[in-house]
Amino acid sequence: MMKVVNYISEAFEELRSNTTWPEWAEVQRLTIVVAVFSVLFALATWGVDELCAKTLAGFFNWIKTV
């Protein structure tokens, strides 16, 4: 158990003393970039899903009529 406590303590010390944190303005800008790309990717995924669903539905309707 002492190893776990020591590991966590060293990890926090590493974060406090050896990590360079970005400026707040950069964090906000990058957060907006990630949010925009997430929305775009979600819309693209939805579009491909709808296209595949309609294609398969049309194919199976065509199979029923043949």
Short mmCIF file of C-alpha atoms in Angstrom, two decimals:
data_model
loop_
_atom_site.label_atom_id
_atom_site.label_comp_id
_atom_site.label_asym_id
_atom_site.label_seq_id
_atom_site.Cartn_x
_atom_site.Cartn_y
_atom_site.Cartn_z
CA MET A 1 0.00 0.00 0.00
CA MET A 2 2.91 2.30 0.72
CA LYS A 3 4.09 1.95 -2.89
CA VAL A 4 0.75 3.26 -4.17
CA VAL A 5 0.81 6.24 -1.80
CA ASN A 6 4.41 6.97 -2.78
CA TYR A 7 3.57 6.75 -6.50
CA ILE A 8 0.63 9.16 -6.15
CA SER A 9 2.72 11.56 -4.08
CA GLU A 10 5.50 11.55 -6.67
CA ALA A 11 3.00 12.02 -9.50
CA PHE A 12 1.55 15.13 -7.84
CA GLU A 13 5.04 16.48 -7.20
CA GLU A 14 5.90 15.93 -10.88
CA LEU A 15 2.76 17.82 -11.94
CA ARG A 16 3.52 20.68 -9.58
CA SER A 17 7.22 21.17 -10.31
CA ASN A 18 8.08 19.78 -13.77
CA THR A 19 4.99 20.45 -15.87
CA THR A 20 4.58 23.49 -18.08
CA TRP A 21 0.92 24.49 -18.16
CA PRO A 22 -0.49 26.46 -21.11
CA GLU A 23 -1.89 29.95 -20.74
CA TRP A 24 -5.62 30.25 -20.04
CA ALA A 25 -6.29 31.93 -23.41
CA GLU A 26 -4.66 29.01 -25.24
CA VAL A 27 -6.69 26.51 -23.23
CA GLN A 28 -9.91 28.31 -24.19
CA ARG A 29 -8.92 28.50 -27.88
CA LEU A 30 -8.00 24.83 -28.06
CA THR A 31 -11.18 23.84 -26.23
CA ILE A 32 -13.25 25.66 -28.85
CA VAL A 33 -11.29 23.94 -31.65
CA VAL A 34 -11.91 20.52 -30.11
CA ALA A 35 -15.63 21.27 -29.61
CA VAL A 36 -16.05 22.43 -33.22
CA PHE A 37 -14.29 19.39 -34.65
CA SER A 38 -16.29 17.09 -32.35
CA VAL A 39 -19.55 18.55 -33.66
CA LEU A 40 -18.35 18.30 -37.27
CA PHE A 41 -17.25 14.70 -36.80
CA ALA A 42 -20.58 13.83 -35.14
CA LEU A 43 -22.49 15.37 -38.05
CA ALA A 44 -20.34 13.52 -40.59
CA THR A 45 -20.88 10.23 -38.75
CA TRP A 46 -24.64 10.86 -38.62
CA GLY A 47 -24.69 11.65 -42.34
CA VAL A 48 -22.83 8.46 -43.28
CA ASP A 49 -25.12 6.44 -41.00
CA GLU A 50 -28.25 7.93 -42.61
CA LEU A 51 -26.87 7.31 -46.10
CA CYS A 52 -26.08 3.67 -45.29
CA ALA A 53 -29.49 3.14 -43.66
CA LYS A 54 -31.34 4.57 -46.66
CA THR A 55 -29.20 2.59 -49.09
CA LEU A 56 -29.86 -0.67 -47.23
CA ALA A 57 -33.58 0.10 -46.91
CA GLY A 58 -33.79 0.77 -50.65
CA PHE A 59 -31.87 -2.41 -51.42
CA PHE A 60 -34.14 -4.57 -49.26
CA ASN A 61 -37.26 -2.94 -50.75
CA TRP A 62 -35.88 -3.72 -54.21
CA ILE A 63 -35.25 -7.33 -53.14
CA LYS A 64 -38.89 -7.63 -51.91
CA THR A 65 -40.25 -6.52 -55.28
CA VAL A 66 -38.09 -8.93 -57.31
#
